[in-house]
CSV table of C-alpha atoms in Angstrom, one decimal:
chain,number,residue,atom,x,y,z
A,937,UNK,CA,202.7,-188.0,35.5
A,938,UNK,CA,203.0,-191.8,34.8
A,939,UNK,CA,202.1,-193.0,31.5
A,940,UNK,CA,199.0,-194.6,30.7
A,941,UNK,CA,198.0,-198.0,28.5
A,942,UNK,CA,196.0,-198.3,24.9
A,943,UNK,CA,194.8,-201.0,23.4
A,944,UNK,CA,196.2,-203.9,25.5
A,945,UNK,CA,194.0,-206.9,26.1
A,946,UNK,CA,195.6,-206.9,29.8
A,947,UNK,CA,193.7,-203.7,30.5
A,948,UNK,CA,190.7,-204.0,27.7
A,949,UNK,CA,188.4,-206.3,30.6
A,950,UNK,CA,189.0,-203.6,32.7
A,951,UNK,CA,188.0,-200.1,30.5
A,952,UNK,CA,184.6,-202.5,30.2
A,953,UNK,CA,184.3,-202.7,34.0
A,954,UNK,CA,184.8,-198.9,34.4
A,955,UNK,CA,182.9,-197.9,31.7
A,956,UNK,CA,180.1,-200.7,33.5
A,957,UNK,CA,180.3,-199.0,36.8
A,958,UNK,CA,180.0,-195.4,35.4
A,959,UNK,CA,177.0,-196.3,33.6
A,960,UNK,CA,175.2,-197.3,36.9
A,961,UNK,CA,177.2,-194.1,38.3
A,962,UNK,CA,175.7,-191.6,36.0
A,963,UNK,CA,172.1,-191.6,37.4
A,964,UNK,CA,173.2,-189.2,39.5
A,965,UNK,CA,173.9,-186.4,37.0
A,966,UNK,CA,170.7,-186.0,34.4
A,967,UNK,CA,170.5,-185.5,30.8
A,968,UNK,CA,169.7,-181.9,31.3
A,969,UNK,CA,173.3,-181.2,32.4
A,970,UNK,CA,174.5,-182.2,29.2
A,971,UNK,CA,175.0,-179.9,26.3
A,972,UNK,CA,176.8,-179.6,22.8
A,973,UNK,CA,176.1,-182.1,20.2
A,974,UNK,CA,177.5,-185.9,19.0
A,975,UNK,CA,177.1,-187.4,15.5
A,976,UNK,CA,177.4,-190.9,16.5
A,977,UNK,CA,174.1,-190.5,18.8
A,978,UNK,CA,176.3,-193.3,20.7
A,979,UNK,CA,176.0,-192.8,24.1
A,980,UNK,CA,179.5,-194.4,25.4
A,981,UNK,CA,181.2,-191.5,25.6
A,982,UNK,CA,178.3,-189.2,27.7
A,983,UNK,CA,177.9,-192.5,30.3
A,984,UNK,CA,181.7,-192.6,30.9
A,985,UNK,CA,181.7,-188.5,31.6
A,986,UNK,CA,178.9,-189.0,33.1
A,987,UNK,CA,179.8,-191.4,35.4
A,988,UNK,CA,183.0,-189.9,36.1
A,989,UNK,CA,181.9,-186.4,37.5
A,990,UNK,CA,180.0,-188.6,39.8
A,991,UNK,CA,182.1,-190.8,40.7
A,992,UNK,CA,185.0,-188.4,41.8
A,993,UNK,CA,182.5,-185.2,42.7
A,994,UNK,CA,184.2,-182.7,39.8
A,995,UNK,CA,181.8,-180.3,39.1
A,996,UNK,CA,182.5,-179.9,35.5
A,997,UNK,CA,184.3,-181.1,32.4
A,998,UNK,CA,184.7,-180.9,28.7
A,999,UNK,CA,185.2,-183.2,25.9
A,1000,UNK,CA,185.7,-183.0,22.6
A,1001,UNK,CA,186.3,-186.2,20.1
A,1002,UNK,CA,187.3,-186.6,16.6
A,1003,UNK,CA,187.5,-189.0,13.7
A,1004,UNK,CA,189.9,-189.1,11.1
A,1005,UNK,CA,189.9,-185.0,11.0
A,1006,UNK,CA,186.1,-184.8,12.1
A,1007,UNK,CA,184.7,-183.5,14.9
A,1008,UNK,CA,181.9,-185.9,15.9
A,1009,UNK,CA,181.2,-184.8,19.4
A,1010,UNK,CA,181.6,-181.4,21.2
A,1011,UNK,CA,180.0,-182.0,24.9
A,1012,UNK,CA,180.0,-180.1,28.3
A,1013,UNK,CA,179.0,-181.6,31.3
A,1014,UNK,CA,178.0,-180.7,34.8
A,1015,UNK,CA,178.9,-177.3,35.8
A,1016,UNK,CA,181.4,-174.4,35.4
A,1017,UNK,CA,180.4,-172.4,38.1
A,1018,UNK,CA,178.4,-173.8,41.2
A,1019,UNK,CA,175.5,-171.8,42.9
A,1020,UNK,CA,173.5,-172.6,46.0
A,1021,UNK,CA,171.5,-169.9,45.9
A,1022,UNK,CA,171.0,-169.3,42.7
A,1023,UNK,CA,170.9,-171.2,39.3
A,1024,UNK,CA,174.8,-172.9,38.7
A,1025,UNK,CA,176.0,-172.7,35.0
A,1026,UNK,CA,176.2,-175.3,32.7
A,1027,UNK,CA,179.9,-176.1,31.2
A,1028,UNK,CA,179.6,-175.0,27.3
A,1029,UNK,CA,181.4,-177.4,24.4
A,1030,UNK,CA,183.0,-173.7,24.6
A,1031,UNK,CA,183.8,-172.9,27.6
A,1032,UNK,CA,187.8,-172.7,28.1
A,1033,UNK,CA,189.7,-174.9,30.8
A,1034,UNK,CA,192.8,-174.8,32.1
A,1035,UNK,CA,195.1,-177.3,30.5
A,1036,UNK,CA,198.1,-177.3,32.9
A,1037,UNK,CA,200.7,-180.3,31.6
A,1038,UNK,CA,199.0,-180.2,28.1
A,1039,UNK,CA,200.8,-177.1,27.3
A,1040,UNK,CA,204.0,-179.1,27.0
A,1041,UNK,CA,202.9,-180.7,23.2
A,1042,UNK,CA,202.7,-176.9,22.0
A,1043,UNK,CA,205.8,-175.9,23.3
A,1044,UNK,CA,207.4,-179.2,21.9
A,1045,UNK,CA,205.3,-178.1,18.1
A,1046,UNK,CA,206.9,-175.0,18.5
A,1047,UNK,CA,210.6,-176.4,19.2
A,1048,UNK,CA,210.2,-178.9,16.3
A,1049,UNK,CA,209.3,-175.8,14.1
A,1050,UNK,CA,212.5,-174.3,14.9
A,1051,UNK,CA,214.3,-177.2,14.2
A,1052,UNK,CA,212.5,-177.3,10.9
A,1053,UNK,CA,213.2,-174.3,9.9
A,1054,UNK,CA,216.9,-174.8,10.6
A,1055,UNK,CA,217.3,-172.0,13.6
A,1056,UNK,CA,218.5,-174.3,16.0
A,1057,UNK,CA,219.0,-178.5,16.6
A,1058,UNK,CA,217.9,-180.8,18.5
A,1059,UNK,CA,221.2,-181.4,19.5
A,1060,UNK,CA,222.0,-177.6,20.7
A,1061,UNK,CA,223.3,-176.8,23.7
A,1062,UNK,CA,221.1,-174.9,26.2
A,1063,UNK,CA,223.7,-172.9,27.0
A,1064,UNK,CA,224.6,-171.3,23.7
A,1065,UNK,CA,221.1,-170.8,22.7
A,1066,UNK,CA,220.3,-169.2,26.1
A,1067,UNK,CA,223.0,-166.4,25.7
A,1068,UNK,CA,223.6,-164.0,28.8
A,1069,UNK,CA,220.6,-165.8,30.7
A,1070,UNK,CA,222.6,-168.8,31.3
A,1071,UNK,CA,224.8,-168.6,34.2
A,1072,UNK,CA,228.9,-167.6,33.5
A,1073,UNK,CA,230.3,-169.4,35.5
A,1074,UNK,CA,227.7,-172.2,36.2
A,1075,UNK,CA,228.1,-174.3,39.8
A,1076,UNK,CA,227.8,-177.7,38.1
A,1077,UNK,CA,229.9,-178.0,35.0
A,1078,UNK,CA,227.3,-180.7,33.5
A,1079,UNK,CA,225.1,-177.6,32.8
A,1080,UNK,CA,226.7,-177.1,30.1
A,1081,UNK,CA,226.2,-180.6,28.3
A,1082,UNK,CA,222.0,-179.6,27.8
A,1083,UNK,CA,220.5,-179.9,24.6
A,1084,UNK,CA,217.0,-179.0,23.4
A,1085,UNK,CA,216.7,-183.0,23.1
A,1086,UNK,CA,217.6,-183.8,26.6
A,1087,UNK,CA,215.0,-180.7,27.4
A,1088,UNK,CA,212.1,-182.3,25.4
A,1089,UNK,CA,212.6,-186.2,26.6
A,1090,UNK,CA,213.0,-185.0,30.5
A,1091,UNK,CA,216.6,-185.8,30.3
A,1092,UNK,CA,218.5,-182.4,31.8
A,1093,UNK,CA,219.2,-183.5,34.9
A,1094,UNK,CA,216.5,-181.9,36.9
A,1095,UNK,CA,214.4,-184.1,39.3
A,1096,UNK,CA,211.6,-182.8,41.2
A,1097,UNK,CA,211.6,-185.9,43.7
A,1098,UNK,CA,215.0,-185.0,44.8
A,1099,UNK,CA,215.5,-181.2,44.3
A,1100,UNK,CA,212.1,-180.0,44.5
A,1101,UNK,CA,209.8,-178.0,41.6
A,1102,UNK,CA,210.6,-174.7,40.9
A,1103,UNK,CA,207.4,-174.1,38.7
A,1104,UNK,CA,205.5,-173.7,42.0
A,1105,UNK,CA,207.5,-171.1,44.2
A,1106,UNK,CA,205.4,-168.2,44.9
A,1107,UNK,CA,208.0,-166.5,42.7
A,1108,UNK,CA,209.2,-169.2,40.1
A,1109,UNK,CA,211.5,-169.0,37.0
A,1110,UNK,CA,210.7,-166.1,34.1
A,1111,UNK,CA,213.1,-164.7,31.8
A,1112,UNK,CA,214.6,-162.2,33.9
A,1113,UNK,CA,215.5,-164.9,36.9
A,1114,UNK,CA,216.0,-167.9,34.8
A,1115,UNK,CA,220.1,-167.5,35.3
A,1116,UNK,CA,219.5,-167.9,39.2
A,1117,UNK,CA,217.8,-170.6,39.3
A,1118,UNK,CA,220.0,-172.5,36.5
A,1119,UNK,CA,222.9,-172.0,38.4
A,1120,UNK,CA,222.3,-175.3,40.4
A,1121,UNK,CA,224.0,-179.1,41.0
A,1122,UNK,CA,222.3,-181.3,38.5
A,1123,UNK,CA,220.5,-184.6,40.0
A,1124,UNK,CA,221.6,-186.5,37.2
A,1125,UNK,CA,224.3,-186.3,34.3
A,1126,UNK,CA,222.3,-184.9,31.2
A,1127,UNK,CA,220.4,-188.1,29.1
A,1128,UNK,CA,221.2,-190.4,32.0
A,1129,UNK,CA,217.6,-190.8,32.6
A,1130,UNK,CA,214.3,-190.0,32.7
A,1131,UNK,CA,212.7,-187.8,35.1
A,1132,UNK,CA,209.8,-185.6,34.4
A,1133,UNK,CA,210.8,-181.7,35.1
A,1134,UNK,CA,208.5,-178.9,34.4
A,1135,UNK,CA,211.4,-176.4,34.8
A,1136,UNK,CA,213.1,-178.2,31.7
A,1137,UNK,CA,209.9,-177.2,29.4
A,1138,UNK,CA,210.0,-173.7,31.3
A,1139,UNK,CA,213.8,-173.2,29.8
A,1140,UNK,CA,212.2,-174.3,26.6
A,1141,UNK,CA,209.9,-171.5,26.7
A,1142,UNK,CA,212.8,-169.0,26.8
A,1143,UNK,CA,214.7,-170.6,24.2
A,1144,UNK,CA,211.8,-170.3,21.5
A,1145,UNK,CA,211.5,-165.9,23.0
A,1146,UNK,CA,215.4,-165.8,22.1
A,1147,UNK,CA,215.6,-167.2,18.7
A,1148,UNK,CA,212.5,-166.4,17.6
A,1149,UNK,CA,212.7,-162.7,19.5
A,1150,UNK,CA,209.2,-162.9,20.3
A,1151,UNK,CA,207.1,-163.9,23.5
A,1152,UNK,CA,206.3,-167.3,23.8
A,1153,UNK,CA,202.8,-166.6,23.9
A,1154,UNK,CA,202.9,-164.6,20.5
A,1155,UNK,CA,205.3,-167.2,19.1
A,1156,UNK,CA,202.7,-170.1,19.9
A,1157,UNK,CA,199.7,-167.8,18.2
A,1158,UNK,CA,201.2,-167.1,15.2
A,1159,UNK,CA,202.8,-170.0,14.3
A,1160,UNK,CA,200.8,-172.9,15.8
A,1161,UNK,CA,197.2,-172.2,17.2
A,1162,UNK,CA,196.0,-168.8,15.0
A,1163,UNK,CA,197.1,-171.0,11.7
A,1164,UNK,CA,194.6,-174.3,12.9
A,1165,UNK,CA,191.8,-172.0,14.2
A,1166,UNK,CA,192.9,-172.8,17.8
A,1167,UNK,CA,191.9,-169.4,18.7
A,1168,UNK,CA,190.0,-169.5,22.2
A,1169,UNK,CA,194.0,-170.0,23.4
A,1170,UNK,CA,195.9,-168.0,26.0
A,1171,UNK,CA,198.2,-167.9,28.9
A,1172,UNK,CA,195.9,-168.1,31.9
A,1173,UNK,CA,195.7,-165.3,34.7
A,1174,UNK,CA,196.1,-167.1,38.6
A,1175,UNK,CA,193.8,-164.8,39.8
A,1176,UNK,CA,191.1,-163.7,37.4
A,1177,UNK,CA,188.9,-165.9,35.3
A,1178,UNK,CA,189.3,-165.0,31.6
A,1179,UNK,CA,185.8,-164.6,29.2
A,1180,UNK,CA,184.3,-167.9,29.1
A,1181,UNK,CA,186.6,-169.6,31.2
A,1182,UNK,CA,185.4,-172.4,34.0
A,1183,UNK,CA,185.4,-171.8,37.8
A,1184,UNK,CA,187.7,-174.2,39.1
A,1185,UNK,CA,187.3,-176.2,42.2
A,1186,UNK,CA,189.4,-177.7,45.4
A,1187,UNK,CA,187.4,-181.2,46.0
A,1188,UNK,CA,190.3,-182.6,48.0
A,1189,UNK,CA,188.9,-185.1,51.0
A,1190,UNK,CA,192.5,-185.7,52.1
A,1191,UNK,CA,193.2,-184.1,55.3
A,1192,UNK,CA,196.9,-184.6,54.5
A,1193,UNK,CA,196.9,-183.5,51.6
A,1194,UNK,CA,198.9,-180.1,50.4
A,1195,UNK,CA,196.4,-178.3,48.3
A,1196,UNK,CA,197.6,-174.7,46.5
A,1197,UNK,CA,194.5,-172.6,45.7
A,1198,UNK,CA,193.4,-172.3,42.4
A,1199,UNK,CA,193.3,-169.3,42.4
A,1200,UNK,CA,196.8,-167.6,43.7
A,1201,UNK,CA,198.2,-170.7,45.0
A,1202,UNK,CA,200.6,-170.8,42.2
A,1203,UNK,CA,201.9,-168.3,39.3
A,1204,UNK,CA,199.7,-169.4,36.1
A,1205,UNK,CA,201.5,-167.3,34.1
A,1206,UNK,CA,205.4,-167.9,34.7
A,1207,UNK,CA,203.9,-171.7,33.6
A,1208,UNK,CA,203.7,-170.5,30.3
A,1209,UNK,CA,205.9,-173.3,28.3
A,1210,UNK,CA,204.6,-176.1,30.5
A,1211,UNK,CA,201.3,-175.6,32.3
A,1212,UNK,CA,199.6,-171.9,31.5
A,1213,UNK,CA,197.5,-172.1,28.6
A,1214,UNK,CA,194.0,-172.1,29.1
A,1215,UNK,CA,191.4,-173.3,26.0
A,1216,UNK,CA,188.9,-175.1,24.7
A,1217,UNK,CA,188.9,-179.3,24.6
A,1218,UNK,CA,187.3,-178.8,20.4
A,1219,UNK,CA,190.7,-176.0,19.8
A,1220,UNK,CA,193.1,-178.6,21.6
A,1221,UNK,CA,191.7,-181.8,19.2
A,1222,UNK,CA,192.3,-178.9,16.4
A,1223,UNK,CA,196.1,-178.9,17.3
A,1224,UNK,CA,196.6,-182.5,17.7
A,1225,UNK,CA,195.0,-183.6,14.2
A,1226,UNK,CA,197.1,-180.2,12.5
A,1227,UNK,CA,200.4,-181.9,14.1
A,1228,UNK,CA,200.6,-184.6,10.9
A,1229,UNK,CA,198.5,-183.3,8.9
A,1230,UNK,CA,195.7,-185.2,9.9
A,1231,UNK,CA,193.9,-182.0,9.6
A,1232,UNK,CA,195.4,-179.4,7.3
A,1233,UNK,CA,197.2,-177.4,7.7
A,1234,UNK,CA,200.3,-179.7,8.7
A,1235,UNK,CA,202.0,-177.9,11.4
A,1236,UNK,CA,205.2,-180.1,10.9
A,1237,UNK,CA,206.7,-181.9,8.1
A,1238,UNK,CA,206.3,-186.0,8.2
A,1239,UNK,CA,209.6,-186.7,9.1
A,1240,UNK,CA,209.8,-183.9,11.6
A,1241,UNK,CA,206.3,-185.6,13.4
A,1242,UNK,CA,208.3,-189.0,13.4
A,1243,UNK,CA,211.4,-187.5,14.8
A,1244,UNK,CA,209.5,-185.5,17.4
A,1245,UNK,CA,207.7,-189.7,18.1
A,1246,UNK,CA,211.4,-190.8,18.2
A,1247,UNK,CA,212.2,-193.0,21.2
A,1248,UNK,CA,215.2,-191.9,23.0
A,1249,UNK,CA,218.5,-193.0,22.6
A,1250,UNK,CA,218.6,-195.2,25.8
A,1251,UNK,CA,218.9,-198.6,26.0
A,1252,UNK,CA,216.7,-199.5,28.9
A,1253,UNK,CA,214.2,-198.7,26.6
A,1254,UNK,CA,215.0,-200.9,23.6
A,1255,UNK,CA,212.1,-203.5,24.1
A,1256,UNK,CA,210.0,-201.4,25.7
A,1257,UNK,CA,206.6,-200.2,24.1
A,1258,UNK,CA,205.9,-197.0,26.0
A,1259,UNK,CA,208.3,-194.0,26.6
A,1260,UNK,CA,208.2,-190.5,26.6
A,1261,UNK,CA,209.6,-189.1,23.5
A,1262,UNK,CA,209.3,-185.2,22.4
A,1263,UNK,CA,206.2,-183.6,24.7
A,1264,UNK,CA,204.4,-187.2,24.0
A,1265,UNK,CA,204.1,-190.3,26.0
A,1266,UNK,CA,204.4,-193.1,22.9
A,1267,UNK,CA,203.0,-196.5,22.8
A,1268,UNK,CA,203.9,-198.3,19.9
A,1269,UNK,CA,201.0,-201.1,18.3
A,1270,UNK,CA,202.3,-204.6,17.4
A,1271,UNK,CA,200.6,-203.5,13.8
A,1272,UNK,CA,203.3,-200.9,13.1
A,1273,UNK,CA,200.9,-197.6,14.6
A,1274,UNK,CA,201.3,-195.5,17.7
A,1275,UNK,CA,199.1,-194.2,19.9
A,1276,UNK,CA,200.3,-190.5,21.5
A,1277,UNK,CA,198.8,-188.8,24.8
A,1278,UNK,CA,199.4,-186.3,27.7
A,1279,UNK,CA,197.8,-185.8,30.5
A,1280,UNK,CA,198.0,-182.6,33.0
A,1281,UNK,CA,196.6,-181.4,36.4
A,1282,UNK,CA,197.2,-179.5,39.2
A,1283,UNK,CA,194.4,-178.0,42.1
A,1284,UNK,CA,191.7,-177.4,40.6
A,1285,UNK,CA,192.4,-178.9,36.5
A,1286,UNK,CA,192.8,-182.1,35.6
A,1287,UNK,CA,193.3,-182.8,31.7
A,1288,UNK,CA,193.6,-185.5,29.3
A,1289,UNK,CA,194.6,-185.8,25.7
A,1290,UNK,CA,195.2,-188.6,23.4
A,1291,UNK,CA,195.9,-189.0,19.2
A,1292,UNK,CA,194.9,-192.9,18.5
A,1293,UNK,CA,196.3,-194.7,15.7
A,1294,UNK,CA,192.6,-195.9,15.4
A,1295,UNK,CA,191.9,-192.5,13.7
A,1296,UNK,CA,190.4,-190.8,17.2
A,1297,UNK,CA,191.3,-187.9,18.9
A,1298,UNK,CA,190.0,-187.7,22.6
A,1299,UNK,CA,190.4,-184.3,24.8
A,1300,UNK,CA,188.8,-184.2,28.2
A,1301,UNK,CA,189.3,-181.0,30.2
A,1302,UNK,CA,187.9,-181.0,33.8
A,1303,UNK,CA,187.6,-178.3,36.4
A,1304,UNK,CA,188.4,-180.4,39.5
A,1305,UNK,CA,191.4,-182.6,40.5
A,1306,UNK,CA,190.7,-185.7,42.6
A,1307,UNK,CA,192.7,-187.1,45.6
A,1308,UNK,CA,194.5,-190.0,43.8
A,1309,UNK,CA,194.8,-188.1,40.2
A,1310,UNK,CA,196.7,-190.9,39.2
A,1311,UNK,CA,193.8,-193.3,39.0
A,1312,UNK,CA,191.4,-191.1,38.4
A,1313,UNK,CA,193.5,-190.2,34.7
A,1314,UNK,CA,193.8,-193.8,34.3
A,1315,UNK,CA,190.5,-194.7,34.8
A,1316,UNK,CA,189.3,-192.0,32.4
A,1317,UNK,CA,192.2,-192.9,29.7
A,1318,UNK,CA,190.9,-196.5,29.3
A,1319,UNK,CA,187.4,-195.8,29.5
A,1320,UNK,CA,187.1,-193.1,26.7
A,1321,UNK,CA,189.3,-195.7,25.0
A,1322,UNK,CA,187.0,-198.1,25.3
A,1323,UNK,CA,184.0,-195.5,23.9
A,1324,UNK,CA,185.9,-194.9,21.0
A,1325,UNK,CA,186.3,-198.8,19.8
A,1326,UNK,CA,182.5,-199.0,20.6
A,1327,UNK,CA,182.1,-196.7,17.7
A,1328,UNK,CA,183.6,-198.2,14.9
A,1329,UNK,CA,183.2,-196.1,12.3
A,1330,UNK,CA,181.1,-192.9,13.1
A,1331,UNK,CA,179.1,-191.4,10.5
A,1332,UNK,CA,179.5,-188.8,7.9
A,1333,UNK,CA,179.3,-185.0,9.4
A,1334,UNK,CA,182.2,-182.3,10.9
A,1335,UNK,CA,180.9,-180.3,13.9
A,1336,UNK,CA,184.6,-178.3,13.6
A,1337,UNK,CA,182.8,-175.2,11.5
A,1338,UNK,CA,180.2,-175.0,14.4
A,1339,UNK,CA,182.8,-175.0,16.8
């Protein structure tokens, strides 16, 4: 996943353009298919989702957008499940999504708790903290130079592009296998470099079951999502839709392209720590504004928020504004702010999730992945952007009790 652009002038022509083209897009799905509520009665944000379903054929999606610790709009749009016979259903403001690559900020919260609390550092070693699931006698000896830093930032050594991704082996990593497939050569010496691996946030996941000596999933409820309310949260099932959760959809066109099924094509559940949790867009804005306190309760301290911003130590990155810090791709403001985002997919889910130093917070789960997912994220990114500014200030009201 490549990181995306806020604010710039360079791209601000642009996020008008697409939002533009979307709005002459959007005839094609009516006002009927729209449901939840919006304070602003600003209709930016509806004619870029709008737009977008129609533009790239995904049946369904769900946003959710908030101001300064407000919920001001709480929206589905197009459908959850698809019917040609009968009636198709309506995606609900609470209708839960899978939010593949989003899970990483949780697991990053939960690791920054944990450091916190003074159980482990971010400069532990993997290894230690891992006990009698990390290999003995390890076939690359740079194994052993891990940390929960290196971990967090994508820095372990693992590289999809050369070696392959794990995560997606009809039987991947979980606790009881995670020695075997650690005991591996490294691509890359330890904080060399960046390269995005979700086995990294999958060893993650096991390091928060052995110190805290809980599940992951547990750990995470407890701790993070049961205290901010985020309670329509859980690891998904590959097979079997939970209550209230969306239908999700193959719309590849590609006829070279590898699709897995949605539904069996890949283990949901060993993605726990990195791509599992399904939810709703309104409980995911409720986790990013409890990360600083935007939103009481703070889930971490100031300076453990700012540490978990931090920019790696790596000097290719000196004078540059974007980078990925701790479960967060950065961008750093020339007046001193920062705006934070993710984004996630895989068949079937595409998600998107941003905390603006402009005071907005933007989630927008969908239910279908497009061929070039790339663009598509992009395209979305900027133009919610661009919705947000139209706003200005939005007025008084918190749809968060409601929802």
């Amino acid at each position: 996943m490549h990181p995306h652009r806020y604010t710039s002038l360079l791209f601000l022509g642009l996020a008008i353009a697409v939002t533009v083209i979307f709005s002459i897009a959007s005839e094609g799905l009516g006002i009927s298919d729209i449901t939840g509520e919006n304070l602003s009665h600003n209709g930016s944000f509806d004619t870029v989702m709008q737009g977008f379903l129609d533009a790239y054929g995904i049946p369904g999606a769900s946003l959710a957008v908030s101001y300064e610790g407000r919920l001001i709009l709480a929206r589905g749009y197009g459908f959850s499940t698809k019917s040609i016979l009968g009636k198709s259903t309506p995606v609900e403001p609470g209708f839960r999504f899978r939010i593949a690559s989003l899970s990483k900020p949780i697991t990053a919260c939960a690791i920054m708790q944990l450091v916190e609390e003074g159980k482990i550092s971010l400069d532990s070693k993997a290894a230690s903290l891992l006990g009698d699931s990390f290999p003995s006698n390890p076939k690359d000896s740079r194994l052993s130079q891990i940390t929960v830093r290196h971990l967090l930032e994508h820095r372990g050594g693992f590289d999809r592009e050369l070696s392959g991704d794990p995560m997606f082996l009809h039987q991947p990593p979980g606790p009881e296998s995670l020695k075997f497939f650690l005991n591996v050569r490294l691509d890359f010496t330890p904080g060399e470099r960046f390269a995005y691996s979700n086995f990294g946030y999958c060893i993650l996941g096991r390091i928060i079951e052995r110190i805290s000596q809980q599940s992951y999933e547990f750990f995470v409820k407890e701790h993070i999502l049961g205290p901010v309310g985020a309670r329509s949260f859980e690891i998904g099932s590959s097979i079997h839709p939970k209550p209230n959760e969306v239908t999700y959809y193959d719309i590849s066109n590609s006829p070279t392209r590898k699709q897995a099924s949605p539904y069996g094509g890949f283990k949901l559940e060993a993605m726990d720590s990195h791509g599992g949790w399904i939810g709703t867009s309104v409980d995911y804005v409720r986790f990013l504004n409890a990360l600083d306190g935007r939103r009481k309760p703070a889930l971490l301290k100031p300076d453990t928020y700012a540490s978990m911003l931090s920019m790696p130590e790596d000097p290719t990155l000196k004078d540059k504004p974007t980078y990925y810090a701790k479960g967060f791709w950065v961008r750093k403001l020339s007046d001193g702010g920062v705006n934070v985002w993710h984004t996630g997919y895989f068949t079937g889910t595409m998600a998107f999730a941003a905390k603006l130093a402009s005071g907005y917070t933007i989630v927008a789960l969908f239910n279908g992945l497009p061929d070039d997912n790339h663009k598509a994220l992009s395209e979305v990114d900027k133009a919610l952007g661009t919705a947000s500014r139209s706003l200005g200030k939005p007025p008084p009201g918190d749809l968060f009790p409601k929802y």
